[in-house]
Short mmCIF file of C-alpha atoms and ligand atoms in Angstrom, two decimals:
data_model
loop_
_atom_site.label_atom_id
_atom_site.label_comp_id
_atom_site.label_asym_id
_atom_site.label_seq_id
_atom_site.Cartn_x
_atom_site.Cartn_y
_atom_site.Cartn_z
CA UNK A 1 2.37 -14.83 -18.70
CA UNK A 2 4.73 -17.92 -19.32
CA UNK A 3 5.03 -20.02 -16.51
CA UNK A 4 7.11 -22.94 -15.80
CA UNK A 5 5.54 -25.06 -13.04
CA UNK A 6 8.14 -27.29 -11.62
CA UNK A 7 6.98 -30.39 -9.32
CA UNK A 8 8.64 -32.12 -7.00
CA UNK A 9 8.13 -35.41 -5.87
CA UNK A 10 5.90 -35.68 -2.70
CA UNK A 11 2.24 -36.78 -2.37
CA UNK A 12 1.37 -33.49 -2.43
CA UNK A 13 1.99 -33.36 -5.99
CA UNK A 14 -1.82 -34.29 -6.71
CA UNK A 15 -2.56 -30.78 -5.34
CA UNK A 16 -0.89 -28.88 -8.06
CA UNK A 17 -3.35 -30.64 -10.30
CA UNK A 18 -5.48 -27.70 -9.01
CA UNK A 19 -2.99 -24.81 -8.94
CA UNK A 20 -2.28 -25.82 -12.78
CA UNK A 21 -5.97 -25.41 -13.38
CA UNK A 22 -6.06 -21.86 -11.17
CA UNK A 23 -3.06 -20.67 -13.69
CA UNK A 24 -4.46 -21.45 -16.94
CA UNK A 25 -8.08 -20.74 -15.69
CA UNK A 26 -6.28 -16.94 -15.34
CA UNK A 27 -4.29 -17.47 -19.10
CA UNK A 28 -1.64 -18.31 -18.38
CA UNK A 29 0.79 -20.70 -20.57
CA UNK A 30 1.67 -22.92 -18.37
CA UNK A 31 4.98 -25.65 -18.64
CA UNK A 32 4.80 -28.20 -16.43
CA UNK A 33 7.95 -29.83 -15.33
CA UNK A 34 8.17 -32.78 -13.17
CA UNK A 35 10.59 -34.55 -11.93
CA UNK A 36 11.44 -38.06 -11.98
CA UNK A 37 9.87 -38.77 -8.51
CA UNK A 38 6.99 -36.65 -9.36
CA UNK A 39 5.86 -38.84 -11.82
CA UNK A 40 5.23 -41.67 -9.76
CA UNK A 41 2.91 -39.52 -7.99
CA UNK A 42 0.88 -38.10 -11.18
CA UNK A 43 1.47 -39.15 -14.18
CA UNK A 44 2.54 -37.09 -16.93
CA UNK A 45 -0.50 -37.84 -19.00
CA UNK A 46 -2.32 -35.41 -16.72
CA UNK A 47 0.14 -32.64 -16.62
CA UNK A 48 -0.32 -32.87 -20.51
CA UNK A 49 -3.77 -32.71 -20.41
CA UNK A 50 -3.94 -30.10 -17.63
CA UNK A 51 -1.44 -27.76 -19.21
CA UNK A 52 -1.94 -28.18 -23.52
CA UNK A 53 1.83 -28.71 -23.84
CA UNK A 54 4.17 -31.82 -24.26
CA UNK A 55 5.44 -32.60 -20.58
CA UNK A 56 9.38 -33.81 -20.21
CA UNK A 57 12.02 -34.31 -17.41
CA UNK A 58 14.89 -35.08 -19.09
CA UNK A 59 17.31 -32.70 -20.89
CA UNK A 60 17.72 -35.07 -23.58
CA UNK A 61 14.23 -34.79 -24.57
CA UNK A 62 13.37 -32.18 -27.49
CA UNK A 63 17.21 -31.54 -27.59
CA UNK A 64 16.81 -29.65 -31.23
CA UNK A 65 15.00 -27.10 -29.03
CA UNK A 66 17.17 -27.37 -26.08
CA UNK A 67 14.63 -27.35 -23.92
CA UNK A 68 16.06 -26.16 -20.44
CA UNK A 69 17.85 -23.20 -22.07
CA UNK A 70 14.56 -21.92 -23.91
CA UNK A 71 12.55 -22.82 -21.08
CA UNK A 72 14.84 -20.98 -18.62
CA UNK A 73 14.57 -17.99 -21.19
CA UNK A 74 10.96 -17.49 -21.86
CA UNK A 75 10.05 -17.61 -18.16
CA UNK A 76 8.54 -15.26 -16.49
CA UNK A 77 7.84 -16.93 -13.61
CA UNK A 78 9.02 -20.20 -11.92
CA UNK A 79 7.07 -21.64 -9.35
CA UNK A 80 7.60 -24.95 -7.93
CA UNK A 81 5.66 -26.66 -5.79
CA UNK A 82 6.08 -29.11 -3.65
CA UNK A 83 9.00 -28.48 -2.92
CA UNK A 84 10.69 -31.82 -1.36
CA UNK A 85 13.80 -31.71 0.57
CA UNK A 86 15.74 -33.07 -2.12
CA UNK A 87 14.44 -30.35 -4.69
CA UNK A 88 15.41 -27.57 -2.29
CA UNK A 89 18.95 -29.23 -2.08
CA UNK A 90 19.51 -29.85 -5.44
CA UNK A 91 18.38 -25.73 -6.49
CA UNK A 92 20.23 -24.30 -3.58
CA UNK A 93 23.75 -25.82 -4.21
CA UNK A 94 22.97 -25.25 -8.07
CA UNK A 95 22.96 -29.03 -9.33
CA UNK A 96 21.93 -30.17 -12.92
CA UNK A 97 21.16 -33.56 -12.98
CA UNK A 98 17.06 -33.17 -14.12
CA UNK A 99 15.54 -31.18 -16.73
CA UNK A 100 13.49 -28.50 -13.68
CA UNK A 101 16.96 -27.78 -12.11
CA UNK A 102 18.82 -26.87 -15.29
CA UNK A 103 15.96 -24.87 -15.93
CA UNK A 104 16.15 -22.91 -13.00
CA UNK A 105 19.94 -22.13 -13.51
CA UNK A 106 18.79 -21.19 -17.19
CA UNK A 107 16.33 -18.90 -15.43
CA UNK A 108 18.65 -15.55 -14.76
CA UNK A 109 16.19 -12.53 -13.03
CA UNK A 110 12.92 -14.50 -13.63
CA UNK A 111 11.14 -14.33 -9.80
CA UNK A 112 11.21 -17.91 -8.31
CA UNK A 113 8.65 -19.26 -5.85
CA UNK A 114 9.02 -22.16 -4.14
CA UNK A 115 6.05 -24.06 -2.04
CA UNK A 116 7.90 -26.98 0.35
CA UNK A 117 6.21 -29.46 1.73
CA UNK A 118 8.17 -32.75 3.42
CA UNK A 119 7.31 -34.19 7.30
CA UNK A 120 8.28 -32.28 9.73
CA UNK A 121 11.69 -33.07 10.68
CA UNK A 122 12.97 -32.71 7.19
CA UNK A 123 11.43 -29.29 7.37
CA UNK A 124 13.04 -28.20 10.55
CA UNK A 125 16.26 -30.21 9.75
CA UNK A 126 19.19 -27.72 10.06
CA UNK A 127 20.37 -28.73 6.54
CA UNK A 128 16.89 -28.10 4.84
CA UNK A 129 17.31 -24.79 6.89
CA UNK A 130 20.25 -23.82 5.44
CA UNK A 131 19.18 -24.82 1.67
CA UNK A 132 16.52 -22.38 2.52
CA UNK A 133 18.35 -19.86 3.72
CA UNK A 134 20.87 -19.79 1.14
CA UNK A 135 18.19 -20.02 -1.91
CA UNK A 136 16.34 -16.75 -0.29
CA UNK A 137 19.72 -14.90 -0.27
CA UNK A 138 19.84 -15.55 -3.84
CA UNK A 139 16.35 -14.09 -4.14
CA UNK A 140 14.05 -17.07 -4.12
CA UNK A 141 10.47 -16.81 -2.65
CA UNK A 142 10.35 -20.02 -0.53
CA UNK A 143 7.05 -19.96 1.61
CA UNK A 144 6.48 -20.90 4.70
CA UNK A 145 4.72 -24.81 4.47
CA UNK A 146 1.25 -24.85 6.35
CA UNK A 147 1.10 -26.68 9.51
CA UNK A 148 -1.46 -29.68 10.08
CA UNK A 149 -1.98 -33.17 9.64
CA UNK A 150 0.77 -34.64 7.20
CA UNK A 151 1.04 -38.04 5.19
CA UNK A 152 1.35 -40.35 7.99
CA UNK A 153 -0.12 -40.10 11.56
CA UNK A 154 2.26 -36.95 12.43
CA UNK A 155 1.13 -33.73 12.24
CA UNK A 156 2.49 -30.36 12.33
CA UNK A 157 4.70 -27.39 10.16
CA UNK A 158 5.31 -28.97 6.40
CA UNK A 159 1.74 -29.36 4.59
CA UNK A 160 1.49 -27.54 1.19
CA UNK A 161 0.02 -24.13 1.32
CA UNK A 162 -3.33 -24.40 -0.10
CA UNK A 163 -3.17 -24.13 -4.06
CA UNK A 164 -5.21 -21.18 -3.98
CA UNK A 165 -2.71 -19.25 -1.41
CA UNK A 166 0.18 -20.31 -3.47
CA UNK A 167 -1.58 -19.17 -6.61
CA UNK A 168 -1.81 -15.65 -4.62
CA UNK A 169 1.67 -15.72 -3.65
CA UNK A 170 2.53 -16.20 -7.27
CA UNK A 171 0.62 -13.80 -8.61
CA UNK A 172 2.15 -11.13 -6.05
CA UNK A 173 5.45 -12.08 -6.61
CA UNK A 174 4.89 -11.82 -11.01
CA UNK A 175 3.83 -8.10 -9.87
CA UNK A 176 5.73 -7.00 -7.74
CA UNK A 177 9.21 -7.54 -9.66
CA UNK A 178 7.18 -6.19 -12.33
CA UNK A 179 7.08 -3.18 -10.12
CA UNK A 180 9.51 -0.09 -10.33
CA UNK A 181 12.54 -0.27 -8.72
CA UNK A 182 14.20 1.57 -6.02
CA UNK A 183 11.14 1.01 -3.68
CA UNK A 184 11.57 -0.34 0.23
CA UNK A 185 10.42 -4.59 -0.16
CA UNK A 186 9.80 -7.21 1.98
CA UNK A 187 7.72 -8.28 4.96
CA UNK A 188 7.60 -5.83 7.31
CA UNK A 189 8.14 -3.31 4.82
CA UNK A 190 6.28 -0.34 4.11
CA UNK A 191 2.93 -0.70 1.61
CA UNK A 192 3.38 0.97 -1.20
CA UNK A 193 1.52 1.10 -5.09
CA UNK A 194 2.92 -0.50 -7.25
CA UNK A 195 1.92 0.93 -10.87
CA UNK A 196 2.70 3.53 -12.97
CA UNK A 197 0.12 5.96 -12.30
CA UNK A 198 0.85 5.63 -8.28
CA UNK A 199 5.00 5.75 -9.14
CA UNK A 200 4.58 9.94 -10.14
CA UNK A 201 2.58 10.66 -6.60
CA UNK A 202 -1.13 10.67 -5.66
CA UNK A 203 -2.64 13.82 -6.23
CA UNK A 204 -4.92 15.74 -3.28
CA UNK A 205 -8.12 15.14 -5.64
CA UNK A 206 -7.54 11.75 -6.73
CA UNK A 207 -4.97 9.84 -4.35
CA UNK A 208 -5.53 6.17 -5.02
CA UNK A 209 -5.79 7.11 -9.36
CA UNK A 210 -3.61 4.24 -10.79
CA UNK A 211 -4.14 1.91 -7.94
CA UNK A 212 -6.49 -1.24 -7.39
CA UNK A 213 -8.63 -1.33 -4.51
CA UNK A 214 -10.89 -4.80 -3.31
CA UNK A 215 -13.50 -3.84 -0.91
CA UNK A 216 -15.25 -7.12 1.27
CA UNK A 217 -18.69 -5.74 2.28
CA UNK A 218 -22.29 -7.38 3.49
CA UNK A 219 -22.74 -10.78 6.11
CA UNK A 220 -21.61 -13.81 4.94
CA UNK A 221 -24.70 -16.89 4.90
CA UNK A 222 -23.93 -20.51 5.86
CA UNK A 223 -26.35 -22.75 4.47
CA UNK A 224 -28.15 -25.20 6.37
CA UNK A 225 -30.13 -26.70 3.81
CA UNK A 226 -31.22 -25.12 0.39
CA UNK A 227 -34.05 -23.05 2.18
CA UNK A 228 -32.03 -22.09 5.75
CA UNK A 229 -28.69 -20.47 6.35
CA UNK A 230 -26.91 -19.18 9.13
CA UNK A 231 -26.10 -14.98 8.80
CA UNK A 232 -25.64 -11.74 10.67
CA UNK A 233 -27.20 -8.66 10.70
CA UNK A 234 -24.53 -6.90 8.49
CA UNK A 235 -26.19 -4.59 6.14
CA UNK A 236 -22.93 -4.04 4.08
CA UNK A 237 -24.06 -0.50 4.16
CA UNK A 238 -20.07 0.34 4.99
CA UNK A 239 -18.64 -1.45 2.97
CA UNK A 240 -20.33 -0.30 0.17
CA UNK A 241 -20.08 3.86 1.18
CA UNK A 242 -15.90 2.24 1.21
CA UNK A 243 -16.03 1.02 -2.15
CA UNK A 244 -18.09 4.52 -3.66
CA UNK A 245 -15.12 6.50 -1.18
CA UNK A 246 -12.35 4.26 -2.67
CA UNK A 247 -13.75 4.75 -6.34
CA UNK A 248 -14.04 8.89 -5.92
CA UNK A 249 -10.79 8.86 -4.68
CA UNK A 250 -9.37 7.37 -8.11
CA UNK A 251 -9.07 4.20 -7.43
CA UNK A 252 -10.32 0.68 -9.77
CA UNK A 253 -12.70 -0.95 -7.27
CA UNK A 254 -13.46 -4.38 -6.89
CA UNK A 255 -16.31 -5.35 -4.52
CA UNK A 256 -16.50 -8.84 -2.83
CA UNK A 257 -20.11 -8.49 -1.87
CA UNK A 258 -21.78 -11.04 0.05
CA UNK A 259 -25.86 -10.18 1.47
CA UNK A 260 -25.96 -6.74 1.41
CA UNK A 261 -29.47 -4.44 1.73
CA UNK A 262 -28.37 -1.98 -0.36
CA UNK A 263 -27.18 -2.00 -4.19
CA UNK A 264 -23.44 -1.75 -5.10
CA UNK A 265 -21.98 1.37 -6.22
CA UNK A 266 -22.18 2.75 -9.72
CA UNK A 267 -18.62 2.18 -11.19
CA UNK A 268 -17.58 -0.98 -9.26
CA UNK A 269 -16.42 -4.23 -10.13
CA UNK A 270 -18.79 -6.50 -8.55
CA UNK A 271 -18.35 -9.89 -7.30
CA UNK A 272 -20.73 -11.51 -5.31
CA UNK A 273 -20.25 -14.39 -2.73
CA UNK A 274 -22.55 -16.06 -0.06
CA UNK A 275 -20.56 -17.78 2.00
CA UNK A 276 -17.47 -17.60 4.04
CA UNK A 277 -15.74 -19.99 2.05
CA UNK A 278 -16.65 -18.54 -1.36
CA UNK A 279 -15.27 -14.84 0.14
CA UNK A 280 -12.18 -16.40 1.18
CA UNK A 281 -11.66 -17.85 -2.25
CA UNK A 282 -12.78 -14.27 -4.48
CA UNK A 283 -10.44 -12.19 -1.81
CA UNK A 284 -7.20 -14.49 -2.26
CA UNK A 285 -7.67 -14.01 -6.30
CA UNK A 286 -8.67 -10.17 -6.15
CA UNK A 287 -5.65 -9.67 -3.98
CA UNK A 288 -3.07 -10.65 -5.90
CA UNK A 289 -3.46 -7.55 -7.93
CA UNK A 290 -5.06 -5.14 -5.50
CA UNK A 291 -2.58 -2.50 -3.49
CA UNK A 292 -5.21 -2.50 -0.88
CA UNK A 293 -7.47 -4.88 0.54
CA UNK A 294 -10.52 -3.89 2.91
CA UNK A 295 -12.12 -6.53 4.70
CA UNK A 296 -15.70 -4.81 5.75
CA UNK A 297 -17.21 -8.10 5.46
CA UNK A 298 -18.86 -9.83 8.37
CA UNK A 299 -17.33 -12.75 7.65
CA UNK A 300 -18.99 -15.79 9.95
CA UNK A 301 -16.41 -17.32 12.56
CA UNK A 302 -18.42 -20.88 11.80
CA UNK A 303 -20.15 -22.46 9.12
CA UNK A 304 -22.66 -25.78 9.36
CA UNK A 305 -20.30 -29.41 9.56
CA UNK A 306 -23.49 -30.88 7.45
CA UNK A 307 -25.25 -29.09 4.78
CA UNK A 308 -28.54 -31.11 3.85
CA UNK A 309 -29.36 -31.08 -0.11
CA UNK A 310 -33.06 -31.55 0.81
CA UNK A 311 -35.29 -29.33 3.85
CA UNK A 312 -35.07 -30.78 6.71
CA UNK A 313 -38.30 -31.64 8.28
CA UNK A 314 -39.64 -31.30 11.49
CA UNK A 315 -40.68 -35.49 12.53
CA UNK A 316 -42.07 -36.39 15.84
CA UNK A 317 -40.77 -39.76 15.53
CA UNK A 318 -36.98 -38.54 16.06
CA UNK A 319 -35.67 -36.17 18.08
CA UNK A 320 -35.04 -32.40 17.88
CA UNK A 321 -31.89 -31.67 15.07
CA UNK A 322 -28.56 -30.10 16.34
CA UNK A 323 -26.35 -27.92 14.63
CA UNK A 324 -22.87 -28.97 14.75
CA UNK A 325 -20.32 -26.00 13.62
CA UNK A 326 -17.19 -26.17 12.29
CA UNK A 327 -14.66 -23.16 11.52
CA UNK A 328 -14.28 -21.43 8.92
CA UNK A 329 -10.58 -20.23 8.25
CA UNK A 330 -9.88 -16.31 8.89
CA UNK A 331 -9.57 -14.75 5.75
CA UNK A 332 -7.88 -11.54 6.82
CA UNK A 333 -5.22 -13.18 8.47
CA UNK A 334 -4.54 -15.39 5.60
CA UNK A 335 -4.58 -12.26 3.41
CA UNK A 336 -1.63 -10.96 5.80
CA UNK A 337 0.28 -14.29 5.88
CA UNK A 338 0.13 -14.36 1.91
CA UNK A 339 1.43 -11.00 1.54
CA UNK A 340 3.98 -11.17 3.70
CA UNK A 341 4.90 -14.52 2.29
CA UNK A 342 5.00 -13.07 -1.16
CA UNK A 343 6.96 -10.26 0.21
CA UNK A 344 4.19 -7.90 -1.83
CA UNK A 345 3.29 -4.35 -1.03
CA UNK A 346 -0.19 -4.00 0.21
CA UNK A 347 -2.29 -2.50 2.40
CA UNK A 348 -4.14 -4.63 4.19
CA UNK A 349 -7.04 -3.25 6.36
CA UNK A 350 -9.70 -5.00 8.73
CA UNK A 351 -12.89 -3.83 10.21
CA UNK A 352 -13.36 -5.28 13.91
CA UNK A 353 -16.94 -5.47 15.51
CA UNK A 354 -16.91 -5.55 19.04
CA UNK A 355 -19.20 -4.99 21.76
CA UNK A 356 -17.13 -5.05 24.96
CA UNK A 357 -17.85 -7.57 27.80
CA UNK A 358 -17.00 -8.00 31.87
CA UNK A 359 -13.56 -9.66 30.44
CA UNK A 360 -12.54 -6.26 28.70
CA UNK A 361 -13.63 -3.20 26.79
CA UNK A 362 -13.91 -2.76 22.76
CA UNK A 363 -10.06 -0.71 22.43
CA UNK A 364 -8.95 -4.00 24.50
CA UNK A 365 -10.70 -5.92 22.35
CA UNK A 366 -9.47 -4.54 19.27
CA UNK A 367 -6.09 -4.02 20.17
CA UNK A 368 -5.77 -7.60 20.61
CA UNK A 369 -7.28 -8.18 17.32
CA UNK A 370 -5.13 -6.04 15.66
CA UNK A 371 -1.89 -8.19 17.02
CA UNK A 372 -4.00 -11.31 15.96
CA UNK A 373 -4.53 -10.33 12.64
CA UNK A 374 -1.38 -8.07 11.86
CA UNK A 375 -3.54 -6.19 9.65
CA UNK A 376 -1.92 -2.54 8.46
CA UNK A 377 -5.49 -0.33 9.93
CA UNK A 378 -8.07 -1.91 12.16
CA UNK A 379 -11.24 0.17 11.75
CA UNK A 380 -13.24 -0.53 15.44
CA UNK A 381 -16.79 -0.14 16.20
CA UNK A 382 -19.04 -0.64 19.12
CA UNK A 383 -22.24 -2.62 18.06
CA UNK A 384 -24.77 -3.57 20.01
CA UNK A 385 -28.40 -5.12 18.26
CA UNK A 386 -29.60 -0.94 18.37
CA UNK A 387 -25.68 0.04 17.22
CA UNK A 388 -24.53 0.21 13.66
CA UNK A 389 -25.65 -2.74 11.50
CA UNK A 390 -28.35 -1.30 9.24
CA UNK A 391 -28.20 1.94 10.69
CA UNK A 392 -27.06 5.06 8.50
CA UNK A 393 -24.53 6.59 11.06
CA UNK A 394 -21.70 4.86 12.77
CA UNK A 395 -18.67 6.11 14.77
CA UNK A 396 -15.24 4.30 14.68
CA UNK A 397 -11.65 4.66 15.97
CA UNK A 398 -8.97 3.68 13.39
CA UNK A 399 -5.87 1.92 14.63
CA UNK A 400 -2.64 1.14 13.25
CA UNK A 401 -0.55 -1.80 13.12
CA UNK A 402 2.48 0.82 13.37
CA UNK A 403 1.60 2.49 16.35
CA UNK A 404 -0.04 5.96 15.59
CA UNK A 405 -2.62 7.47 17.34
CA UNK A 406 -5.94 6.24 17.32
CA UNK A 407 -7.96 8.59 14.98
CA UNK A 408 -11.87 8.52 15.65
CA UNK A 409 -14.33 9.23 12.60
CA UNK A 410 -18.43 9.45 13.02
CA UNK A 411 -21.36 10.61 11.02
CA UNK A 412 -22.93 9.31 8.02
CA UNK A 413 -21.41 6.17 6.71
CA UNK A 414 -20.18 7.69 3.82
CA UNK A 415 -18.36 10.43 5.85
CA UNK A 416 -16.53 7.53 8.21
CA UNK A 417 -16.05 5.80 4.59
CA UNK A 418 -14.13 9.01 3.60
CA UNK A 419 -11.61 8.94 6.72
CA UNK A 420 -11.17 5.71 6.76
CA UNK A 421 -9.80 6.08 2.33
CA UNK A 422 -8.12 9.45 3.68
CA UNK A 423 -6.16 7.61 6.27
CA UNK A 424 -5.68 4.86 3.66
CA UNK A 425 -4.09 7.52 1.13
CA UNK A 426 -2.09 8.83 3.88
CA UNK A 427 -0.76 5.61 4.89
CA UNK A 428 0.68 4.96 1.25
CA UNK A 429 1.80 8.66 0.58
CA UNK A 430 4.04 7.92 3.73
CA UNK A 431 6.13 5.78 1.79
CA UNK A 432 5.65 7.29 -2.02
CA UNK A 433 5.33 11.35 -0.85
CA UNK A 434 3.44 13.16 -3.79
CA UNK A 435 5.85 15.40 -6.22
N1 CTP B 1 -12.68 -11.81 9.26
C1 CTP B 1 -12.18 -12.66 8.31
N2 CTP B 1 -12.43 -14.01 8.39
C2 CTP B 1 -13.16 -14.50 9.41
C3 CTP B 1 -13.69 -13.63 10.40
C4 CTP B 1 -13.43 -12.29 10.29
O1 CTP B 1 -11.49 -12.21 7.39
N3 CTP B 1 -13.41 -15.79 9.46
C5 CTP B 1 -12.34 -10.37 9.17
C6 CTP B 1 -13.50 -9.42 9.06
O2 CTP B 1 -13.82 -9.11 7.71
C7 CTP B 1 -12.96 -8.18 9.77
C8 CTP B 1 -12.01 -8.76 10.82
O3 CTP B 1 -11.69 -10.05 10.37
O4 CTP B 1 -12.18 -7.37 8.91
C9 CTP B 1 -12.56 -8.85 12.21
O5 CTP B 1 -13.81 -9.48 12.23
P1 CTP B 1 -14.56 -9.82 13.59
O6 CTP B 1 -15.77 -10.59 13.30
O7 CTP B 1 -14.67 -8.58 14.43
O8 CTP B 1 -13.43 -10.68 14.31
P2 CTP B 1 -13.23 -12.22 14.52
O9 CTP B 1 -12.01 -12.67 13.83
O10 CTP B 1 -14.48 -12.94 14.18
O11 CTP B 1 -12.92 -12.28 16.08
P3 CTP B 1 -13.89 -12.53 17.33
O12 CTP B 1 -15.02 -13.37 16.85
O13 CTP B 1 -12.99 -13.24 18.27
O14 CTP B 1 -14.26 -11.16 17.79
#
């Protein structure tokens, strides 16, 4: 795909460095346009390098070519990022003064995404607001900017997304205009397939045939030093009967599979991770072409602050090591946020392990979770050290993000794996009924 990567200038601009490399690491042709500011930032010596083509901001560079109008015409996606305050002003009342915002007025249906990042009060300024507001009526993706600690001392909403969510985002948005039309879009909106094959209907036999499915399955492990980790007692037993259930219903299969005791599926795409942090990265990639995500995984909450490169040794002369942890970010609801960001159609299902406690039981529990995460389908189980991890059986009540009835499944894994891809089909033949 031809890509125009427009950069504004922030400090963040050293962090596209990376989502340059994430876009031509996935081949695409990549044409890098700064802008004046941007340079002082990075040079353009490394946007050459990064991207293999000549890098310009000025119209009256290449002007035999005329470069905005050819640029604006071969695009088929625009993404910009960051997005200063300035940038956002200049695109949404339509100015022309640099060679990235003639572009974007060359740029006719090509989908736009737009990363900001600024301090704080520039963000939340009512004019910034409004230059928002106005460029998403035209049709713009602008994303939300993270929150967290910004160039100075201040903190809070206006970080760039990380380059690997934006990459996600962009992918999303490249597929789903590429989508058919006539279809309900937009956060909040109803998930629905988005290729050919799942545009004429899902059959009975086959419902998910023309659609991609990304299974997480297995325990994540959190290295302590090269011989130690930290892990669960997830046998990825599930996920796995998912993937095989996902696969017989039609679907392409992609499995994220960190430790698991029992071999992948025949038929599968397999990916394997080991730690939280590698998962979070493989999911954000699958998902951007995936119309439904399942995270099986047991995915650990933290992760070691200090990873030694050598064993660490037992000494009498110093005392007893500690473990510090840190967190690890939650990938499921950054799965949600990105979708719903990228206004793309997925399905987006979690699995919640709970065991109940004096504070409240596992529905409460999961309920909760379910608002937490904003997940589509929550898929609850009761486990307990002699409940469900390793064991061939399990028993689960499926919620939903919309409200319907809690629908319990048990038996073998592989039967609760075949509810959980019925209820899946259902879900999306709610919003594309079969012919
Ligand atoms: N999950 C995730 N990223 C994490 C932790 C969990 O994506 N860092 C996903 C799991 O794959 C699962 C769902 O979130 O689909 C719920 O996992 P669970 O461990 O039950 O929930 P937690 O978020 O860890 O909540 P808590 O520890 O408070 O129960």
């Amino acid at each position: 795909m031809r890509i125009v990567l427009g950069v504004g200038g922030g400090i963040a601009a050293y962090k596209v460095a990376s989502l340059l490399r994430l876009f031509t690491e996935a081949g695409h042709d990549v044409t890098v346009i700064p802008t004046e500011a941007a340079t002082r930032f990075v040079g353009v010596a490394t946007w050459e390098a990064l991207s293999g083509h000549p890098v310009s901001n000025s119209v009256f560079d290449a002007v035999d070519t005329v470069n905005h109008v050819r640029l604006g015409h071969q695009a088929e996606l625009i993404v910009v990022a960051p997005a200063t305050a300035d940038l956002l002003a200049r695109a949404a009342t339509g100015q022309a003064d640099d060679l990235l915002t003639n572009t974007l007025l060359m740029a006719g249906d090509c989908p736009v995404l737009m990363a900001p990042a600024m301090h704080t009060e520039m963000w939340q300024h009512p004019a910034t607001q409004a230059n928002v507001e106005s460029l998403r009526s035209r049709g713009v993706t602008v994303l939300e900017p993270a929150s967290g600690r910004l160039t100075g001392a201040d903190s809070g909403p206006g970080r760039l997304p990380e380059p690997e969510a934006i990459f996600t985002a962009a992918m999303a948005l490249a597929g789903a205009s590429a989508a058919p039309a006539g279809r309900p879009a937009g956060p909040g909106s109803q998930p629905r397939p988005n290729t050919e094959d799942a545009a004429a209907g899902p059959s009975a036999a086959r419902p998910l045939a023309g659609l991609t499915v990304t299974v997480s399955a297995g325990g994540t492990r959190e290295p302590l030093d090269p011989v130690r980790f930290l892990g669960n007692r997830s046998s990825g037993k599930q996920g796995a009967a998912l993937a095989a259930a996902a696969r017989d219903a039609g679907a392409r299969v992609r499995l994220l599979a960190a430790h698991m005791e029992v071999p992948a599926p025949d038929g599968v795409e397999l990916i394997q991770v080991e730690t939280a942090l590698e998962l979070r990265k493989a999911a954000l990639h699958a998902a951007a072409d995936s119309d439904v995500v399942i995270m099986a995984a047991a995915v650990a909450d933290f992760r070691p602050a200090d990873v030694s490169d050598t064993k660490i040794k037992k000494r009498d002369d110093v005392a007893d090591p500690v473990i510090s942890l840190v967190r690890n970010p939650d990938i499921l609801r950054e799965l949600v946020e990105v979708r719903d960001a990228a206004a793309r159609n997925q399905l987006i299902v979690g699995f919640a392990a709970e065991t109940g406690d004096a504070g409240g039981d596992v529905l409460e529990y999961a309920r909760a979770k379910l608002r937490r995460k904003a997940c589509d389908l929550l898929v609850v189980n009761q486990v307990g050290r002699d409940k469900v991890f390793g064991e061939d059986t399990n028993s689960v009540v499926i919620l939903s993000r919309a409200g319907a009835e809690p629908q319990e499944a048990s038996g073998s894994k592989s039967d609760v794996a075949a509810a959980v891809i019925d209820r899946i089909s259902a879900e999306l033949a709610r919003v594309v009924p079969p012919v």
